[in-house]
């Protein structure tokens, strides 16, 4: 069976920052990703977990800052001209692979729902990403 997105999907991030804020959520990361983030921050892994992480069930998520009723990822930087990630080079795969998540790619309706709910201003605009690249991104999501 062919993918509904076999002709590719358009996506170019506009740096609106909407995927890093909104309703309460989780930014899952693996132990390896936690170590990479701690290293980027120049702190110990223990310090990183104490200060920036919380356990939900059996998994770890980054914490959030509530700003004007919105739940910002703890590493969302609003001091820059456009919202940016303080850990961009070491961000977890959940962030690297957005919006090509299994739940968003289930159907065109799921894709549109994610686009409008976030709202992600980069979905369906900009570069045409071929289906092969979408699959690579999808498969690189760690958690
Ligand atoms: S919501 Fe979309 S356009 Fe906005 S920062 Fe996130 S990926 Fe980029």
Coordinates of N, CA and C and ligand atoms in Angstrom, one line a residue:
X1 N 0.9 -1.2 0.0 CA 0.0 0.0 0.0 C 0.9 1.2 0.0
X2 N 0.6 2.2 -0.8 CA 1.4 3.4 -0.9 C 1.0 4.4 0.2
X3 N 2.0 5.3 0.6 CA 1.8 6.3 1.6 C 0.9 7.4 1.0
X4 N 0.0 7.9 1.8 CA -0.8 9.1 1.3 C 0.1 10.2 1.0
X5 N 1.4 10.2 1.5 CA 2.3 11.4 1.2 C 3.4 10.9 0.2
X6 N 3.0 10.0 -0.7 CA 4.0 9.5 -1.6 C 4.6 10.5 -2.5
X7 N 3.9 11.6 -2.7 CA 4.4 12.7 -3.6 C 5.2 13.7 -2.7
X8 N 5.4 13.4 -1.5 CA 6.2 14.3 -0.6 C 5.3 15.3 0.1
X9 N 5.9 16.0 1.1 CA 5.2 17.0 1.8 C 6.0 18.3 1.9
X10 N 5.4 19.4 1.9 CA 6.1 20.6 2.0 C 6.3 21.0 3.5
X11 N 7.5 21.4 3.8 CA 7.8 21.8 5.2 C 9.1 22.7 5.2
X12 N 9.0 23.9 5.7 CA 10.1 24.7 6.0 C 9.8 25.4 7.3
X13 N 10.6 25.3 8.3 CA 10.4 25.9 9.6 C 10.5 27.4 9.5
X14 N 9.5 28.1 10.0 CA 9.5 29.6 10.0 C 10.0 30.2 11.3
X15 N 10.4 29.3 12.3 CA 10.8 29.7 13.6 C 9.8 30.5 14.4
X16 N 8.5 30.1 14.2 CA 7.4 30.7 14.9 C 7.5 30.3 16.4
X17 N 8.1 29.1 16.7 CA 8.2 28.6 18.0 C 7.0 27.9 18.6
X18 N 5.9 27.8 17.8 CA 4.7 27.3 18.3 C 4.8 25.8 18.7
X19 N 5.7 25.1 18.1 CA 5.8 23.6 18.5 C 6.6 23.5 19.8
X20 N 7.1 24.6 20.3 CA 7.9 24.5 21.6 C 7.1 25.0 22.8
X21 N 5.8 25.3 22.5 CA 5.0 25.9 23.6 C 3.5 25.4 23.4
X22 N 2.6 26.0 24.1 CA 1.2 25.7 24.0 C 0.7 25.0 25.2
X23 N -0.1 23.9 25.0 CA -0.6 23.2 26.1 C 0.5 22.4 26.8
X24 N 0.2 22.0 28.1 CA 1.2 21.2 28.8 C 1.5 19.9 27.9
X25 N 2.8 19.6 27.9 CA 3.1 18.4 27.1 C 4.4 17.8 27.6
X26 N 5.0 17.0 26.8 CA 6.2 16.3 27.2 C 7.2 16.4 26.0
X27 N 8.5 16.6 26.4 CA 9.6 16.6 25.4 C 10.4 15.4 25.8
X28 N 10.1 14.3 25.3 CA 10.8 13.0 25.7 C 12.3 13.1 25.2
X29 N 13.1 12.5 26.0 CA 14.5 12.3 25.6 C 15.1 11.0 26.2
X30 N 16.0 10.5 25.5 CA 16.7 9.2 25.9 C 17.9 9.6 26.8
X31 N 18.4 8.6 27.5 CA 19.6 8.9 28.3 C 20.7 9.5 27.5
X32 N 20.9 8.9 26.4 CA 22.0 9.4 25.5 C 21.8 10.9 25.1
X33 N 20.5 11.2 24.8 CA 20.2 12.6 24.5 C 20.4 13.5 25.7
X34 N 20.0 13.0 26.9 CA 20.2 13.8 28.1 C 21.7 14.1 28.3
X35 N 22.6 13.1 28.0 CA 24.0 13.3 28.2 C 24.5 14.4 27.2
X36 N 24.0 14.3 26.0 CA 24.4 15.3 25.0 C 23.9 16.7 25.4
X37 N 22.7 16.8 26.0 CA 22.2 18.1 26.4 C 23.0 18.7 27.6
X38 N 23.3 17.8 28.5 CA 24.2 18.2 29.7 C 25.5 18.7 29.2
X39 N 26.1 18.0 28.3 CA 27.4 18.3 27.7 C 27.4 19.7 27.1
X40 N 26.3 19.9 26.3 CA 26.2 21.2 25.6 C 26.0 22.3 26.6
X41 N 25.4 22.1 27.7 CA 25.2 23.1 28.8 C 26.4 23.2 29.7
X42 N 27.3 22.2 29.6 CA 28.6 22.3 30.4 C 28.3 21.9 31.8
X43 N 27.3 21.1 32.1 CA 26.9 20.7 33.5 C 26.9 19.2 33.6
X44 N 26.9 18.7 34.8 CA 26.9 17.2 35.0 C 25.5 16.7 34.7
X45 N 25.5 15.4 34.4 CA 24.2 14.8 34.0 C 23.2 14.8 35.2
X46 N 23.8 14.7 36.5 CA 22.9 14.8 37.7 C 22.3 16.2 37.8
X47 N 23.1 17.2 37.6 CA 22.6 18.5 37.6 C 21.5 18.7 36.5
X48 N 21.8 18.2 35.4 CA 20.8 18.4 34.2 C 19.5 17.8 34.6
X49 N 19.5 16.5 35.1 CA 18.2 15.9 35.5 C 17.5 16.6 36.6
X50 N 18.3 17.1 37.6 CA 17.6 17.8 38.7 C 17.0 19.1 38.3
X51 N 17.7 19.8 37.4 CA 17.2 21.2 37.0 C 16.3 21.2 35.9
X52 N 16.4 20.3 34.9 CA 15.7 20.5 33.6 C 14.8 19.3 33.3
X53 N 14.7 18.2 34.1 CA 14.0 17.1 33.7 C 13.0 16.6 34.7
X54 N 12.0 15.9 34.2 CA 11.0 15.3 35.2 C 10.6 13.9 34.6
X55 N 10.3 13.0 35.5 CA 10.0 11.6 35.1 C 8.5 11.5 35.0
X56 N 8.0 11.0 33.9 CA 6.6 10.7 33.7 C 6.5 9.3 33.3
X57 N 5.9 8.5 34.3 CA 5.8 7.1 34.1 C 7.3 6.5 34.1
X58 N 7.6 5.9 33.0 CA 9.0 5.3 33.0 C 9.9 6.1 32.2
X59 N 9.4 7.2 31.6 CA 10.2 8.0 30.7 C 10.6 9.4 31.3
X60 N 11.6 10.0 30.6 CA 12.0 11.4 31.1 C 11.6 12.4 30.0
X61 N 11.2 13.6 30.6 CA 10.8 14.7 29.7 C 11.5 15.9 30.2
X62 N 11.7 16.9 29.3 CA 12.2 18.2 29.7 C 11.1 18.9 30.5
X63 N 11.4 19.8 31.4 CA 10.4 20.6 32.1 C 9.9 21.7 31.2
X64 N 8.9 22.4 31.7 CA 8.3 23.5 31.0 C 8.3 24.8 31.9
X65 N 8.3 25.9 31.3 CA 8.1 27.2 32.0 C 6.7 27.7 31.6
X66 N 5.9 28.1 32.6 CA 4.6 28.6 32.2 C 4.7 30.1 32.1
X67 N 4.5 30.6 30.8 CA 4.7 32.0 30.5 C 3.4 32.5 29.8
X68 N 2.7 33.4 30.5 CA 1.5 34.0 30.0 C 0.5 32.8 29.6
X69 N 0.4 31.9 30.5 CA -0.6 30.8 30.4 C -0.1 29.7 29.4
X70 N 1.1 29.9 28.8 CA 1.5 28.9 27.8 C 2.7 28.1 28.4
X71 N 2.8 26.8 28.0 CA 3.8 25.9 28.6 C 5.0 25.9 27.6
X72 N 6.0 26.7 27.9 CA 7.2 26.8 27.0 C 8.1 25.7 27.4
X73 N 8.8 25.0 26.4 CA 9.9 24.1 26.7 C 10.9 24.9 27.5
X74 N 11.5 24.3 28.5 CA 12.5 25.0 29.4 C 13.6 25.6 28.6
X75 N 13.9 25.1 27.4 CA 15.0 25.6 26.6 C 14.5 26.5 25.4
X76 N 13.3 26.9 25.4 CA 12.8 27.9 24.4 C 13.3 29.3 24.8
X77 N 14.0 29.9 23.9 CA 14.6 31.2 24.2 C 13.7 32.3 23.5
X78 N 13.1 33.1 24.3 CA 12.3 34.2 23.7 C 13.0 35.5 23.7
X79 N 14.3 35.5 24.1 CA 15.0 36.8 24.1 C 15.6 37.1 22.7
X80 N 15.6 36.1 21.9 CA 16.2 36.3 20.5 C 15.2 36.9 19.6
X81 N 15.6 37.4 18.4 CA 14.7 38.1 17.5 C 13.5 37.2 17.2
X82 N 13.8 35.9 16.9 CA 12.7 35.0 16.7 C 12.9 33.9 17.8
X83 N 11.8 33.2 18.3 CA 12.0 32.2 19.3 C 13.0 31.2 18.8
X84 N 13.9 30.8 19.7 CA 14.9 29.8 19.3 C 15.2 28.8 20.4
X85 N 15.9 27.7 20.1 CA 16.2 26.7 21.0 C 17.6 26.9 21.6
X86 N 17.7 27.0 22.9 CA 19.0 27.2 23.5 C 20.0 26.0 23.3
X87 N 19.4 24.9 22.9 CA 20.2 23.6 22.8 C 20.1 23.1 21.4
X88 N 19.9 24.0 20.4 CA 19.5 23.5 19.1 C 20.3 22.3 18.6
X89 N 21.6 22.4 18.6 CA 22.5 21.4 18.1 C 22.4 20.1 18.9
X90 N 21.9 20.1 20.1 CA 21.8 18.9 20.9 C 20.3 18.6 21.3
X91 N 19.4 19.2 20.5 CA 18.0 18.9 20.8 C 17.6 17.5 20.6
X92 N 16.7 17.0 21.4 CA 16.3 15.6 21.3 C 15.6 15.2 19.9
X93 N 15.6 13.9 19.6 CA 15.0 13.5 18.3 C 13.5 13.9 18.2
X94 N 12.8 14.0 19.3 CA 11.4 14.5 19.2 C 11.3 15.8 18.5
X95 N 12.3 16.7 18.8 CA 12.3 18.0 18.2 C 12.9 18.0 16.8
X96 N 13.9 17.2 16.6 CA 14.6 17.1 15.3 C 13.6 16.6 14.3
X97 N 12.7 15.7 14.7 CA 11.9 15.0 13.7 C 10.5 15.7 13.4
X98 N 10.1 16.6 14.2 CA 8.9 17.4 14.0 C 8.9 18.0 12.6
X99 N 7.8 17.9 11.9 CA 6.5 17.4 12.2 C 6.3 16.0 11.7
X100 N 7.4 15.3 11.4 CA 7.3 13.9 10.7 C 7.2 12.8 11.8
X101 N 6.2 12.9 12.6 CA 5.9 12.0 13.7 C 4.9 10.9 13.2
X102 N 5.0 9.7 13.7 CA 4.0 8.7 13.2 C 2.6 9.1 13.3
X103 N 2.2 9.8 14.5 CA 0.8 10.2 14.7 C 0.4 11.3 13.7
X104 N 1.4 12.1 13.2 CA 1.0 13.1 12.3 C 0.9 12.6 10.8
X105 N 1.6 11.5 10.6 CA 1.7 10.9 9.2 C 0.7 9.8 9.0
X106 N -0.1 9.5 10.0 CA -1.1 8.4 9.9 C -2.0 8.6 8.7
X107 N -2.5 9.8 8.5 CA -3.4 10.2 7.4 C -3.2 11.7 7.1
X108 N -3.8 12.1 6.0 CA -3.8 13.5 5.7 C -4.5 14.3 6.8
X109 N -5.6 13.7 7.3 CA -6.4 14.4 8.3 C -5.5 14.6 9.6
X110 N -4.7 13.6 9.9 CA -3.8 13.7 11.1 C -2.8 14.8 10.9
X111 N -2.3 14.9 9.7 CA -1.3 15.9 9.3 C -1.9 17.3 9.5
X112 N -3.1 17.5 8.9 CA -3.8 18.8 9.0 C -4.2 19.1 10.4
X113 N -4.5 18.1 11.2 CA -4.9 18.4 12.6 C -3.7 18.9 13.3
X114 N -2.5 18.3 13.1 CA -1.3 18.7 13.8 C -0.9 20.2 13.3
X115 N -1.1 20.4 12.1 CA -0.7 21.7 11.5 C -1.6 22.8 12.1
X116 N -2.9 22.6 12.3 CA -3.8 23.6 12.8 C -3.8 23.7 14.3
X117 N -3.6 22.5 15.0 CA -3.6 22.5 16.4 C -2.4 23.2 17.0
X118 N -1.3 23.0 16.4 CA 0.0 23.6 17.0 C 0.0 25.1 17.1
X119 N -0.4 26.0 16.3 CA -0.4 25.8 14.8 C 1.1 25.9 14.3
X120 N 1.4 25.0 13.4 CA 2.8 25.0 12.8 C 2.7 25.8 11.5
X121 N 3.4 26.9 11.4 CA 3.3 27.8 10.2 C 4.2 27.3 9.1
X122 N 5.0 26.2 9.4 CA 5.9 25.7 8.4 C 5.4 24.5 7.6
X123 N 4.3 23.9 8.1 CA 3.8 22.7 7.4 C 3.0 23.1 6.2
X124 N 3.2 22.4 5.1 CA 2.6 22.7 3.8 C 3.1 24.0 3.2
X125 N 4.3 24.4 3.6 CA 4.9 25.5 2.9 C 6.4 25.2 2.7
X126 N 7.0 25.9 1.8 CA 8.4 25.8 1.6 C 8.9 24.6 0.8
X127 N 10.0 24.0 1.3 CA 10.6 22.9 0.5 C 9.8 21.6 0.4
X128 N 9.8 21.0 -0.7 CA 9.1 19.7 -0.9 C 10.0 18.6 -0.4
X129 N 9.6 17.9 0.6 CA 10.4 16.9 1.2 C 9.9 15.6 0.6
X130 N 10.8 14.8 -0.1 CA 10.4 13.6 -0.7 C 10.0 12.5 0.3
X131 N 9.1 11.6 -0.1 CA 8.7 10.5 0.9 C 9.8 9.8 1.5
X132 N 10.9 9.5 0.7 CA 12.0 8.8 1.2 C 12.7 9.5 2.3
X133 N 12.8 10.8 2.2 CA 13.4 11.6 3.3 C 12.5 11.6 4.6
X134 N 11.2 11.7 4.3 CA 10.2 11.7 5.4 C 10.4 10.4 6.2
X135 N 10.5 9.2 5.5 CA 10.7 8.0 6.1 C 12.0 7.9 6.9
X136 N 13.0 8.5 6.4 CA 14.3 8.5 7.2 C 14.1 9.3 8.5
X137 N 13.5 10.4 8.4 CA 13.2 11.3 9.6 C 12.4 10.5 10.6
X138 N 11.3 9.9 10.0 CA 10.4 9.2 10.9 C 11.1 8.1 11.6
X139 N 12.0 7.4 11.0 CA 12.7 6.3 11.6 C 13.8 6.7 12.5
X140 N 14.2 8.0 12.5 CA 15.2 8.5 13.4 C 14.7 9.0 14.7
X141 N 13.4 8.9 14.9 CA 12.8 9.3 16.2 C 13.1 8.3 17.2
X142 N 13.7 8.7 18.3 CA 14.2 7.7 19.3 C 13.2 7.3 20.3
X143 N 12.2 8.2 20.6 CA 11.3 7.9 21.8 C 10.0 8.5 21.5
Ligands
LIG1 S1 5.6 25.3 14.8 FE1 6.5 24.7 12.8 S2 7.2 26.6 11.9 FE2 6.9 27.0 14.0 S3 8.9 26.7 15.0 FE3 7.8 24.7 15.1 S4 8.4 23.6 13.2 FE4 9.0 25.8 12.9

